[in-house]
């Protein structure tokens, strides 16, 4: 019996995110969900948040994961949640929304919605957690952009690309301001990743196979990315293994922008 409990203790303490608490937005599906599972596997205490209670249910019961409802466009809800969750070591801002179209297709409502979900949410979340991270003398913020940003222009991604470029600027500014306080801020720019919302976008285009082929043809590897492949980069960027990395743009795009 004593041997078994020693080995269990050792198993429980083996992880790249031991002792860290991580909050993830849009953790109910796609890259956010894969990241919640990967962070939990590495022994972080994960607070997985999402606007969709059903999506969050799919994470309940997984070791080290707690779920909380959060709409990232609700600044009052953000403030309430962060007030209740002191001691955050890691914030992973994942939530984002794709508007399909050119500038002429993008009316003022689409534009405002893109800024609100893709950029203002990261401003609100980061502004809410930073005082606590400063007090702790450490912290990591990781943001989700895309190669459709300042990295490259993509057709029919006007508002998306503009706001995702903003995410890169927001990341670099936070990194510069807080580097002296042991707080790092990095950004991930994926190529096209097979997630539930991408499936929806392909279906919405009328001809699913043609839409899928268009997305795949942009990828020199001849395939879409998997959410788990982005999650593994995220684990590295929020762990101490990447302690010398801040303000950096991390492209993981199957060679799209090479
Ligand atoms: P997704 O878009 O499929 O959805 C993830 C989750 O976001 C869902 O569970 C949904 O309920 C939640 N969500 C939607 N609105 C929300 C809100 N207001 N507040 C909180 N949660 C909300 O996930 P994805 O495709 O993996 O995309 C995740 C992030 O990665 C986004 O920022 C996206 O722009 C970015 N990204 C995705 C791809 C891709 O090809 N999938 C490529 C590059 C970047």
XYZ file of N, CA and C and ligand atoms in Angstrom:
818
model
N 0.809 -1.235 0.000
C 0.000 0.000 0.000
C 0.837 1.279 0.000
N 1.825 1.387 0.904
C 2.618 2.625 0.887
C 3.298 2.850 -0.461
N 3.764 1.717 -1.100
C 4.438 1.876 -2.400
C 3.495 2.459 -3.442
N 2.253 1.937 -3.432
C 1.280 2.408 -4.433
C 1.032 3.896 -4.250
N 0.900 4.349 -2.986
C 0.566 5.760 -2.818
C 1.749 6.649 -3.202
N 3.006 6.174 -2.986
C 4.166 6.964 -3.413
C 4.149 7.132 -4.925
N 3.891 6.002 -5.617
C 3.917 6.081 -7.076
C 2.795 6.984 -7.604
N 1.627 6.953 -6.929
C 0.544 7.853 -7.359
C 0.943 9.305 -7.178
N 1.624 9.593 -6.067
C 2.042 10.973 -5.809
C 3.010 11.422 -6.891
N 3.941 10.521 -7.253
C 4.914 10.894 -8.281
C 4.219 11.143 -9.613
N 3.284 10.251 -9.942
C 2.549 10.423 -11.204
C 1.816 11.759 -11.234
N 1.195 12.090 -10.080
C 0.398 13.313 -10.028
C 1.271 14.560 -10.159
N 2.587 14.439 -9.889
C 3.400 15.648 -9.918
C 4.272 15.738 -11.172
N 4.049 14.840 -12.139
C 4.841 14.901 -13.364
C 4.085 15.686 -14.426
N 4.525 16.889 -14.707
C 3.824 17.672 -15.721
C 4.576 18.966 -15.951
N 4.496 19.455 -17.177
C 5.229 20.682 -17.514
C 4.562 21.920 -16.942
N 3.315 21.777 -16.457
C 2.603 22.935 -15.905
C 2.227 22.700 -14.439
N 3.038 21.900 -13.772
C 2.801 21.617 -12.349
C 2.617 22.884 -11.542
N 1.597 22.924 -10.718
C 1.422 24.031 -9.768
C 0.881 25.306 -10.388
N 0.577 25.279 -11.686
C 0.097 26.511 -12.345
C -1.425 26.451 -12.542
N -2.034 27.631 -12.458
C -3.461 27.742 -12.746
C -3.621 28.507 -14.057
N -4.385 27.925 -14.978
C -4.544 28.515 -16.317
C -6.011 28.766 -16.617
N -6.321 29.944 -17.095
C -7.676 30.236 -17.565
C -7.657 30.313 -19.092
N -8.590 29.612 -19.722
C -8.667 29.572 -21.192
C -10.055 30.044 -21.616
N -10.109 30.953 -22.600
C -11.414 31.362 -23.142
C -11.746 30.488 -24.357
N -13.036 30.388 -24.659
C -13.505 29.575 -25.792
C -12.943 28.161 -25.736
N -12.998 27.587 -24.533
C -12.391 26.268 -24.311
C -13.354 25.115 -24.607
N -14.547 25.432 -25.068
C -15.536 24.378 -25.261
C -15.352 23.569 -26.534
N -14.619 24.114 -27.511
C -14.489 23.413 -28.793
C -13.170 23.795 -29.461
N -12.790 23.035 -30.457
C -11.650 23.392 -31.306
C -10.336 23.523 -30.542
N -9.573 24.566 -30.888
C -8.228 24.745 -30.336
C -8.280 24.979 -28.814
N -9.286 25.732 -28.365
C -9.411 25.993 -26.931
C -9.637 24.711 -26.150
N -10.481 23.841 -26.681
C -10.773 22.574 -26.001
C -9.522 21.682 -25.968
N -8.856 21.590 -27.115
C -7.637 20.762 -27.172
C -6.584 21.309 -26.209
N -6.532 22.640 -26.068
C -5.542 23.245 -25.164
C -5.898 22.965 -23.711
N -7.189 23.040 -23.377
C -7.613 22.741 -21.998
C -7.186 21.318 -21.627
N -7.405 20.396 -22.551
C -7.059 18.992 -22.281
C -5.531 18.827 -22.167
N -4.790 19.514 -23.050
C -3.319 19.397 -23.014
C -2.745 20.038 -21.745
N -3.269 21.201 -21.347
C -2.777 21.861 -20.123
C -3.075 20.978 -18.909
N -4.272 20.387 -18.881
C -4.661 19.532 -17.753
C -3.767 18.294 -17.691
N -3.468 17.742 -18.863
C -2.566 16.584 -18.921
C -1.196 16.923 -18.327
N -0.772 18.184 -18.496
C 0.529 18.634 -17.966
C 0.402 19.149 -16.532
N -0.736 18.820 -15.926
C -0.953 19.062 -14.490
C -1.266 20.495 -14.093
N -1.653 21.337 -15.030
C -2.164 22.648 -14.634
C -3.558 22.447 -14.044
N -3.939 23.360 -13.149
C -5.359 23.475 -12.785
C -5.967 24.356 -13.864
N -6.918 23.825 -14.625
C -7.439 24.543 -15.793
C -8.850 25.055 -15.509
N -9.029 26.365 -15.708
C -10.369 26.946 -15.654
C -10.786 27.153 -17.104
N -11.615 26.239 -17.570
C -12.040 26.251 -18.981
C -13.325 27.059 -19.082
N -13.298 28.142 -19.862
C -14.482 29.001 -19.975
C -15.009 29.001 -21.412
N -16.300 29.216 -21.535
C -16.926 29.278 -22.862
C -18.309 29.903 -22.701
N -18.838 30.395 -23.793
C -20.197 30.964 -23.788
C -21.264 29.863 -23.842
N -20.858 28.658 -24.264
C -21.799 27.578 -24.564
C -21.740 26.489 -23.477
N -22.799 26.381 -22.660
C -22.763 25.408 -21.567
C -22.660 23.962 -22.051
N -23.268 23.680 -23.196
C -23.220 22.298 -23.700
C -21.802 21.929 -24.094
N -21.110 22.881 -24.721
C -19.717 22.624 -25.104
C -18.863 22.395 -23.853
N -19.126 23.162 -22.807
C -18.336 23.007 -21.575
C -18.589 21.650 -20.926
N -19.821 21.163 -21.066
C -20.153 19.865 -20.454
C -19.231 18.760 -20.961
N -18.792 18.893 -22.218
C -17.939 17.839 -22.787
C -16.582 17.778 -22.084
N -16.275 18.792 -21.261
C -14.997 18.787 -20.537
C -15.168 18.364 -19.081
N -16.422 18.276 -18.646
C -16.613 18.017 -17.217
C -16.194 16.575 -16.925
N -15.579 16.397 -15.777
C -15.117 15.059 -15.401
C -13.673 14.801 -15.797
N -13.079 15.675 -16.617
C -11.662 15.472 -16.971
C -10.808 15.997 -15.816
N -9.838 15.189 -15.401
C -8.994 15.553 -14.249
C -8.319 16.915 -14.461
N -8.331 17.746 -13.443
C -7.693 19.070 -13.413
C -8.476 20.165 -14.151
N -9.643 19.829 -14.727
C -10.407 20.860 -15.451
C -11.665 21.249 -14.674
N -11.812 22.566 -14.474
C -13.061 23.112 -13.933
C -13.666 23.985 -15.031
N -14.975 24.028 -15.115
C -15.601 24.809 -16.192
C -16.374 25.998 -15.622
N -16.360 27.099 -16.386
C -17.120 28.300 -15.996
C -17.698 28.912 -17.270
N -18.940 29.353 -17.189
C -19.529 30.058 -18.328
C -18.903 31.439 -18.440
N -18.499 31.835 -19.628
C -18.004 33.206 -19.822
C -18.169 33.628 -21.283
N -18.870 34.730 -21.458
C -18.963 35.380 -22.766
C -17.890 36.471 -22.768
N -16.914 36.350 -23.662
C -15.778 37.284 -23.634
C -16.159 38.705 -24.062
N -17.402 38.885 -24.537
C -17.827 40.249 -24.887
C -18.499 40.948 -23.691
N -18.608 40.234 -22.566
C -19.301 40.768 -21.392
C -18.267 41.230 -20.363
N -17.990 42.530 -20.353
C -16.896 43.018 -19.500
C -17.211 42.863 -18.016
N -18.498 42.929 -17.654
C -18.871 42.769 -16.241
C -18.624 41.322 -15.807
N -18.995 40.387 -16.673
C -18.779 38.964 -16.360
C -17.273 38.660 -16.260
N -16.486 39.290 -17.108
C -15.030 39.082 -17.051
C -14.500 39.561 -15.695
N -14.896 40.780 -15.302
C -14.424 41.340 -14.033
C -14.848 40.445 -12.868
N -16.092 39.971 -12.888
C -16.595 39.094 -11.806
C -15.770 37.813 -11.719
N -15.538 37.205 -12.874
C -14.819 35.923 -12.882
C -13.386 36.108 -12.375
N -12.707 37.128 -12.873
C -11.304 37.315 -12.476
C -11.206 37.685 -10.990
N -12.189 38.424 -10.483
C -12.242 38.734 -9.041
C -12.279 37.465 -8.199
N -13.033 36.479 -8.712
C -13.199 35.234 -7.949
C -12.019 34.288 -8.128
N -11.218 34.480 -9.177
C -10.134 33.544 -9.490
C -8.783 34.197 -9.240
N -8.439 34.394 -8.004
C -7.129 34.994 -7.728
C -6.048 33.929 -7.989
N -4.848 34.370 -8.233
C -3.742 33.421 -8.374
C -3.616 32.799 -9.749
N -4.091 33.482 -10.787
C -3.917 32.939 -12.142
C -2.462 33.107 -12.588
N -1.886 32.029 -13.093
C -0.518 32.098 -13.636
C -0.543 32.277 -15.139
N -1.612 31.770 -15.765
C -1.663 31.712 -17.227
C -3.042 32.166 -17.713
N -3.034 33.043 -18.710
C -4.277 33.390 -19.419
C -4.070 33.044 -20.888
N -4.937 32.220 -21.434
C -4.881 31.908 -22.863
C -6.157 32.455 -23.499
N -6.009 33.554 -24.249
C -7.133 34.202 -24.937
C -7.337 33.524 -26.287
N -8.355 32.693 -26.375
C -8.568 31.916 -27.606
C -9.745 32.443 -28.427
N -10.757 32.985 -27.761
C -12.014 33.294 -28.462
C -11.795 34.194 -29.680
N -12.468 33.857 -30.757
C -12.379 34.651 -31.983
C -13.564 34.363 -32.880
N -13.794 35.252 -33.827
C -14.936 35.097 -34.742
C -14.494 35.462 -36.158
N -14.937 34.666 -37.138
C -14.578 34.906 -38.537
C -15.732 35.577 -39.268
N -15.502 36.795 -39.767
C -16.434 37.389 -40.732
C -15.914 37.041 -42.120
N -16.788 36.483 -42.959
C -16.389 36.102 -44.314
C -16.687 37.258 -45.264
N -15.671 37.784 -45.932
C -15.948 38.792 -46.953
C -14.885 39.869 -47.040
N -15.081 40.712 -48.062
C -14.177 41.839 -48.309
C -14.653 43.046 -47.503
N -13.952 44.159 -47.660
C -14.376 45.380 -46.958
C -15.782 45.796 -47.411
N -16.121 45.529 -48.673
C -17.457 45.932 -49.150
C -18.576 45.045 -48.586
N -18.191 43.825 -48.198
C -19.186 42.932 -47.589
C -19.345 43.201 -46.094
N -18.430 43.976 -45.547
C -18.348 44.134 -44.097
C -19.026 45.441 -43.684
N -20.271 45.313 -43.182
C -20.942 46.545 -42.745
C -20.455 46.914 -41.335
N -20.960 48.042 -40.853
C -20.456 48.551 -39.574
C -20.705 47.571 -38.424
N -21.830 46.829 -38.532
C -22.145 45.859 -37.471
C -21.121 44.708 -37.467
N -20.777 44.216 -38.672
C -19.772 43.138 -38.779
C -18.424 43.608 -38.250
N -18.078 44.843 -38.606
C -16.793 45.417 -38.198
C -16.716 45.535 -36.668
N -17.794 46.121 -36.078
C -17.809 46.303 -34.620
C -17.773 44.950 -33.903
N -18.507 43.972 -34.463
C -18.534 42.639 -33.834
C -17.143 41.986 -33.894
N -16.460 42.176 -35.035
C -15.117 41.598 -35.182
C -14.158 42.210 -34.165
N -14.242 43.515 -34.014
C -13.347 44.177 -33.047
C -13.671 43.729 -31.624
N -14.969 43.636 -31.332
C -15.393 43.270 -29.972
C -14.926 41.863 -29.595
N -15.212 40.890 -30.464
C -14.884 39.496 -30.099
C -13.384 39.221 -30.238
N -12.776 39.734 -31.303
C -11.390 39.338 -31.582
C -10.362 40.167 -30.832
N -10.698 41.421 -30.534
C -9.663 42.301 -29.978
C -10.029 42.861 -28.604
N -11.227 43.454 -28.489
C -11.609 44.050 -27.200
C -11.650 42.987 -26.106
N -12.066 41.775 -26.450
C -12.114 40.698 -25.446
C -10.724 40.457 -24.855
N -9.698 40.509 -25.700
C -8.334 40.242 -25.209
C -7.828 41.421 -24.377
N -8.239 42.639 -24.763
C -7.930 43.821 -23.952
C -8.557 43.678 -22.569
N -9.859 43.327 -22.526
C -10.561 43.223 -21.234
C -9.970 42.103 -20.368
N -9.749 40.948 -20.969
C -9.225 39.803 -20.201
C -7.826 40.117 -19.666
N -6.979 40.680 -20.517
C -5.594 40.943 -20.108
C -5.559 42.034 -19.048
N -6.378 43.063 -19.224
C -6.413 44.163 -18.263
C -6.911 43.672 -16.900
N -7.806 42.686 -16.926
C -8.342 42.160 -15.670
C -7.318 41.302 -14.920
N -6.502 40.526 -15.646
C -5.579 39.612 -14.939
C -4.246 40.256 -14.587
N -3.854 41.306 -15.309
C -2.494 41.831 -15.122
C -2.194 42.339 -13.703
N -3.113 43.067 -13.034
C -2.761 43.533 -11.683
C -2.365 42.388 -10.749
N -3.082 41.272 -10.864
C -2.780 40.119 -10.016
C -1.426 39.503 -10.402
N -1.159 39.422 -11.710
C 0.123 38.865 -12.158
C 1.282 39.761 -11.691
N 1.073 41.068 -11.755
C 2.120 42.004 -11.303
C 2.380 41.776 -9.812
N 1.310 41.633 -9.054
C 1.444 41.413 -7.610
C 2.179 40.102 -7.319
N 1.871 39.068 -8.116
C 2.534 37.768 -7.932
C 3.986 37.795 -8.385
N 4.324 38.790 -9.235
C 5.682 38.857 -9.782
C 5.913 37.854 -10.894
N 4.841 37.356 -11.494
C 4.992 36.421 -12.616
C 3.654 36.213 -13.319
N 3.744 35.766 -14.556
C 2.518 35.454 -15.292
C 2.808 35.293 -16.774
N 1.885 34.614 -17.431
C 2.008 34.383 -18.878
C 0.661 34.647 -19.540
N 0.686 35.474 -20.578
C -0.518 35.660 -21.397
C -0.185 35.148 -22.799
N -1.082 34.332 -23.313
C -0.916 33.805 -24.672
C -2.171 34.168 -25.454
N -1.986 34.725 -26.626
C -3.130 35.183 -27.431
C -3.229 34.398 -28.740
N -4.462 34.271 -29.230
C -4.698 33.549 -30.480
C -4.943 34.549 -31.609
N -4.018 34.559 -32.566
C -4.224 35.349 -33.784
C -4.431 34.349 -34.921
N -3.827 34.605 -36.060
C -3.963 33.752 -37.241
C -2.894 34.218 -38.230
N -2.533 33.376 -39.194
C -1.661 33.915 -40.246
C -2.431 34.915 -41.109
N -3.767 34.817 -41.112
C -4.589 35.842 -41.788
C -4.632 37.054 -40.865
N -3.618 37.895 -40.969
C -3.411 39.004 -40.020
C -2.388 39.932 -40.654
N -1.413 40.419 -39.867
C -0.301 41.151 -40.467
C 0.719 40.184 -41.068
N 0.549 38.866 -40.810
C 1.485 37.888 -41.393
C 1.228 37.770 -42.892
N -0.038 37.638 -43.271
C -0.376 37.607 -44.694
C -1.837 38.055 -44.903
N -2.122 38.508 -46.090
C -3.508 38.828 -46.430
C -4.178 37.579 -46.976
N -5.396 37.308 -46.557
C -6.142 36.156 -47.092
C -7.433 36.689 -47.706
N -7.850 36.122 -48.848
C -9.086 36.596 -49.472
C -10.281 36.419 -48.556
N -11.197 37.375 -48.600
C -12.441 37.321 -47.820
C -12.232 37.229 -46.310
N -11.157 37.809 -45.850
C -10.895 37.833 -44.411
C -10.568 39.269 -43.981
N -11.314 40.239 -44.531
C -10.994 41.651 -44.273
C -11.023 41.986 -42.770
N -12.213 41.855 -42.146
C -12.341 42.256 -40.733
C -11.566 41.305 -39.833
N -11.549 40.042 -40.203
C -10.821 39.040 -39.424
C -9.317 39.364 -39.432
N -8.781 39.579 -40.648
C -7.341 39.850 -40.773
C -6.938 41.130 -40.065
N -7.805 42.153 -40.174
C -7.477 43.436 -39.531
C -7.456 43.274 -38.015
N -8.443 42.563 -37.469
C -8.485 42.425 -36.004
C -7.412 41.463 -35.509
N -7.112 40.429 -36.283
C -6.062 39.495 -35.857
C -4.682 40.166 -35.934
N -4.518 41.130 -36.850
C -3.280 41.930 -36.844
C -3.235 42.758 -35.563
N -4.406 43.250 -35.130
C -4.480 43.987 -33.870
C -4.058 43.129 -32.688
N -4.395 41.845 -32.734
C -4.003 40.937 -31.644
C -2.474 40.845 -31.558
N -1.816 40.863 -32.705
C -0.347 40.811 -32.699
C 0.211 42.095 -32.069
N -0.364 43.235 -32.430
C 0.085 44.508 -31.847
C -0.166 44.558 -30.349
N -1.350 44.110 -29.931
C -1.687 44.085 -28.497
C -0.678 43.218 -27.736
N -0.337 42.075 -28.331
C 0.601 41.143 -27.695
C 1.968 41.792 -27.512
N 2.465 42.407 -28.565
C 3.809 42.995 -28.503
C 3.851 44.150 -27.502
N 2.759 44.942 -27.449
C 2.724 46.076 -26.519
C 2.735 45.588 -25.067
N 1.930 44.565 -24.767
C 1.913 44.028 -23.394
C 3.279 43.437 -23.056
N 3.856 42.708 -24.007
C 5.164 42.098 -23.760
C 6.199 43.166 -23.412
N 6.179 44.280 -24.152
C 7.168 45.350 -23.912
C 6.939 46.016 -22.560
N 5.689 46.235 -22.201
C 5.387 46.948 -20.951
C 5.663 46.109 -19.707
N 5.551 44.788 -19.808
C 5.609 43.958 -18.594
C 6.826 43.039 -18.537
N 7.745 43.173 -19.484
C 8.896 42.261 -19.491
C 9.711 42.402 -18.208
N 9.758 43.613 -17.649
C 10.538 43.844 -16.420
C 9.843 43.308 -15.181
N 8.594 42.881 -15.341
C 7.849 42.368 -14.190
C 7.628 40.861 -14.277
N 8.449 40.236 -15.085
C 8.426 38.772 -15.185
C 7.102 38.241 -15.755
N 6.505 39.069 -16.618
C 5.261 38.637 -17.271
C 5.526 38.569 -18.777
N 5.227 37.417 -19.350
C 5.460 37.213 -20.781
C 4.150 37.240 -21.541
N 4.225 37.656 -22.808
C 3.016 37.674 -23.641
C 3.421 37.294 -25.068
N 2.841 36.237 -25.568
C 3.156 35.737 -26.909
C 1.875 35.516 -27.710
N 2.046 35.299 -28.998
C 0.873 35.115 -29.864
C 1.111 33.949 -30.831
N 0.055 33.163 -31.015
C 0.101 32.035 -31.956
C -0.690 32.404 -33.214
N -0.104 32.113 -34.368
C -0.763 32.366 -35.653
C -0.904 31.051 -36.418
N -2.043 30.388 -36.288
C -2.223 29.142 -37.034
C -2.628 29.391 -38.488
N -2.370 28.373 -39.313
C -3.007 28.292 -40.635
C -4.403 27.713 -40.416
N -4.951 27.065 -41.415
C -6.331 26.572 -41.272
C -6.361 25.274 -40.469
N -7.197 25.292 -39.444
C -7.270 24.179 -38.491
C -8.683 23.600 -38.517
N -8.758 22.284 -38.553
C -10.054 21.604 -38.646
C -10.780 21.649 -37.302
N -11.641 22.631 -37.152
C -12.380 22.802 -35.894
C -13.881 22.839 -36.228
N -14.747 22.734 -35.212
C -16.194 22.780 -35.491
C -16.609 24.037 -36.249
N -16.022 25.194 -35.913
C -16.459 26.412 -36.607
C -15.980 26.404 -38.062
N -14.816 25.807 -38.326
C -14.377 25.706 -39.734
C -15.341 24.804 -40.504
N -15.741 23.705 -39.877
C -16.730 22.820 -40.523
C -17.979 23.626 -40.891
N -18.419 24.468 -39.951
C -19.605 25.295 -40.195
C -19.389 26.271 -41.340
N -18.184 26.860 -41.394
C -17.900 27.825 -42.476
C -17.865 27.127 -43.828
N -17.351 25.889 -43.854
C -17.296 25.155 -45.130
C -18.709 24.786 -45.578
N -19.529 24.360 -44.604
C -20.921 24.008 -44.952
C -21.685 25.247 -45.437
N -21.406 26.401 -44.790
C -22.139 27.635 -45.118
C -21.855 28.105 -46.546
N -20.753 27.645 -47.133
C -20.422 28.111 -48.478
C -21.206 27.383 -49.575
N -22.070 26.437 -49.174
C -22.949 25.800 -50.161
C -22.384 24.507 -50.693
N -21.131 24.519 -51.154
C -20.511 23.303 -51.678
C -19.364 22.934 -50.723
N -19.679 21.981 -49.802
C -18.725 21.632 -48.738
C -17.394 21.146 -49.305
N -17.452 20.224 -50.271
C -16.213 19.626 -50.799
C -15.336 20.675 -51.474
N -15.979 21.560 -52.227
C -15.229 22.623 -52.918
C -14.577 23.574 -51.893
N -15.337 23.901 -50.851
C -14.808 24.805 -49.826
C -13.642 24.143 -49.109
N -13.784 22.855 -48.775
C -12.711 22.149 -48.080
C -11.451 22.119 -48.951
N -11.662 21.834 -50.240
C -10.540 21.766 -51.177
C -9.809 23.111 -51.256
N -10.573 24.209 -51.206
C -9.962 25.545 -51.253
C -9.063 25.745 -50.036
N -9.576 25.375 -48.850
C -8.776 25.546 -47.631
C -7.529 24.646 -47.669
N -7.710 23.390 -48.111
C -6.587 22.449 -48.139
C -5.532 22.916 -49.145
N -5.991 23.491 -50.268
C -5.046 23.884 -51.321
C -4.105 25.008 -50.869
N -4.492 25.763 -49.823
C -3.603 26.810 -49.307
C -2.462 26.224 -48.480
N -2.638 24.961 -48.089
C -1.675 24.340 -47.178
C -0.706 23.474 -47.983
N 0.561 23.870 -48.097
C 1.506 23.059 -48.869
C 1.623 21.619 -48.372
N 1.284 21.365 -47.112
C 1.334 19.987 -46.612
C 0.165 19.157 -47.139
N -0.792 19.833 -47.778
C -1.913 19.097 -48.363
C -2.933 18.632 -47.342
N -2.922 19.248 -46.191
C -3.919 18.884 -45.181
C -4.137 20.067 -44.254
N -5.264 20.017 -43.516
C -5.542 21.030 -42.509
C -4.805 20.683 -41.218
N -4.636 21.701 -40.373
C -4.040 21.440 -39.061
C -5.049 20.793 -38.127
N -4.516 20.185 -37.060
C -5.394 19.599 -36.036
C -5.333 20.489 -34.801
N -6.461 20.666 -34.097
C -6.442 21.484 -32.878
C -5.330 21.057 -31.910
N -5.081 19.751 -31.824
C -4.059 19.249 -30.887
C -2.663 19.735 -31.266
N -2.432 19.978 -32.579
C -1.106 20.455 -32.998
C -0.870 21.895 -32.545
N -1.931 22.666 -32.454
C -1.806 24.044 -31.957
C -1.680 24.010 -30.432
N -2.412 23.096 -29.813
C -2.391 22.994 -28.347
C -0.995 22.654 -27.830
N -0.255 21.839 -28.571
C 1.094 21.468 -28.104
C 2.025 22.675 -28.111
N 1.892 23.557 -29.109
C 2.682 24.795 -29.116
C 2.265 25.671 -27.930
N 0.969 25.694 -27.657
C 0.465 26.499 -26.533
C 1.054 26.004 -25.214
N 1.129 24.688 -25.041
C 1.724 24.142 -23.799
C 3.138 24.682 -23.643
N 3.917 24.613 -24.697
C 5.297 25.110 -24.640
C 5.329 26.597 -24.266
N 4.468 27.384 -24.898
C 4.528 28.842 -24.708
C 4.037 29.290 -23.334
N 3.233 28.484 -22.652
C 2.802 28.878 -21.301
C 3.657 28.206 -20.231
N 4.562 27.317 -20.640
C 5.392 26.609 -19.655
C 6.696 27.365 -19.437
N 7.433 26.956 -18.411
C 8.711 27.601 -18.125
C 9.770 27.266 -19.178
N 9.504 26.264 -20.011
C 10.466 25.912 -21.076
C 10.659 27.068 -22.050
N 9.659 27.949 -22.163
C 9.758 29.074 -23.109
C 10.073 30.384 -22.372
N 10.743 30.274 -21.220
C 10.964 31.446 -20.347
C 11.697 32.605 -21.040
N 12.430 32.343 -22.122
C 13.201 33.402 -22.800
C 12.413 33.999 -23.973
N 11.145 33.628 -24.103
C 10.335 34.045 -25.258
C 9.240 35.004 -24.843
N 9.272 36.217 -25.365
C 8.139 37.116 -25.155
C 7.992 38.063 -26.350
N 6.769 38.519 -26.581
C 6.497 39.444 -27.681
C 6.686 38.809 -29.045
N 6.667 37.475 -29.098
C 7.008 36.787 -30.343
C 5.760 36.223 -31.028
N 5.856 36.207 -32.360
C 4.760 35.712 -33.202
C 5.106 34.281 -33.611
N 4.288 33.329 -33.187
C 4.596 31.921 -33.430
C 3.664 31.369 -34.503
N 4.222 31.189 -35.697
C 3.440 30.726 -36.839
C 3.433 29.196 -36.870
N 2.236 28.611 -36.987
C 2.123 27.150 -37.119
C 1.057 26.905 -38.180
N 1.514 26.821 -39.448
C 0.553 26.940 -40.551
C 0.761 25.921 -41.664
N 1.456 24.822 -41.368
C 1.632 23.795 -42.402
C 2.339 24.315 -43.646
N 3.109 25.385 -43.478
C 3.887 25.916 -44.591
C 3.165 26.932 -45.447
N 1.936 27.329 -45.070
C 1.139 28.256 -45.881
C 1.915 29.542 -46.207
N 2.525 30.155 -45.212
C 3.157 31.457 -45.443
C 4.664 31.359 -45.604
N 5.167 30.167 -45.783
C 6.623 29.966 -45.931
C 7.112 30.627 -47.225
P -14.206 27.636 -32.741
O -14.333 28.947 -33.437
O -14.712 26.406 -33.401
O -14.968 27.828 -31.352
C -14.411 27.682 -30.108
C -15.432 28.061 -29.032
O -15.650 29.480 -29.005
C -16.842 27.470 -29.115
O -16.998 26.511 -28.079
C -17.764 28.670 -28.896
O -18.874 28.389 -28.046
C -16.825 29.673 -28.259
N -17.289 31.070 -28.317
C -17.874 31.697 -29.350
N -18.171 32.964 -29.001
C -17.748 33.131 -27.725
C -17.775 34.209 -26.806
N -18.318 35.393 -27.145
N -17.257 34.043 -25.561
C -16.726 32.855 -25.218
N -16.672 31.784 -26.031
C -17.188 31.920 -27.277
O -12.691 27.370 -32.399
P -11.421 27.395 -33.358
O -11.772 27.322 -34.801
O -10.523 26.372 -32.781
O -10.839 28.859 -33.153
C -10.265 29.245 -31.937
C -9.389 30.470 -32.155
O -8.362 30.158 -33.088
C -10.119 31.692 -32.710
O -9.589 32.875 -32.153
C -9.789 31.618 -34.188
O -9.868 32.882 -34.818
C -8.373 31.103 -34.136
N -7.929 30.467 -35.387
C -8.650 29.417 -35.884
C -8.228 28.852 -37.074
C -8.985 27.711 -37.699
O -8.738 27.425 -38.878
N -9.863 27.030 -36.975
C -7.092 29.334 -37.738
C -6.398 30.400 -37.193
C -6.832 30.956 -36.000
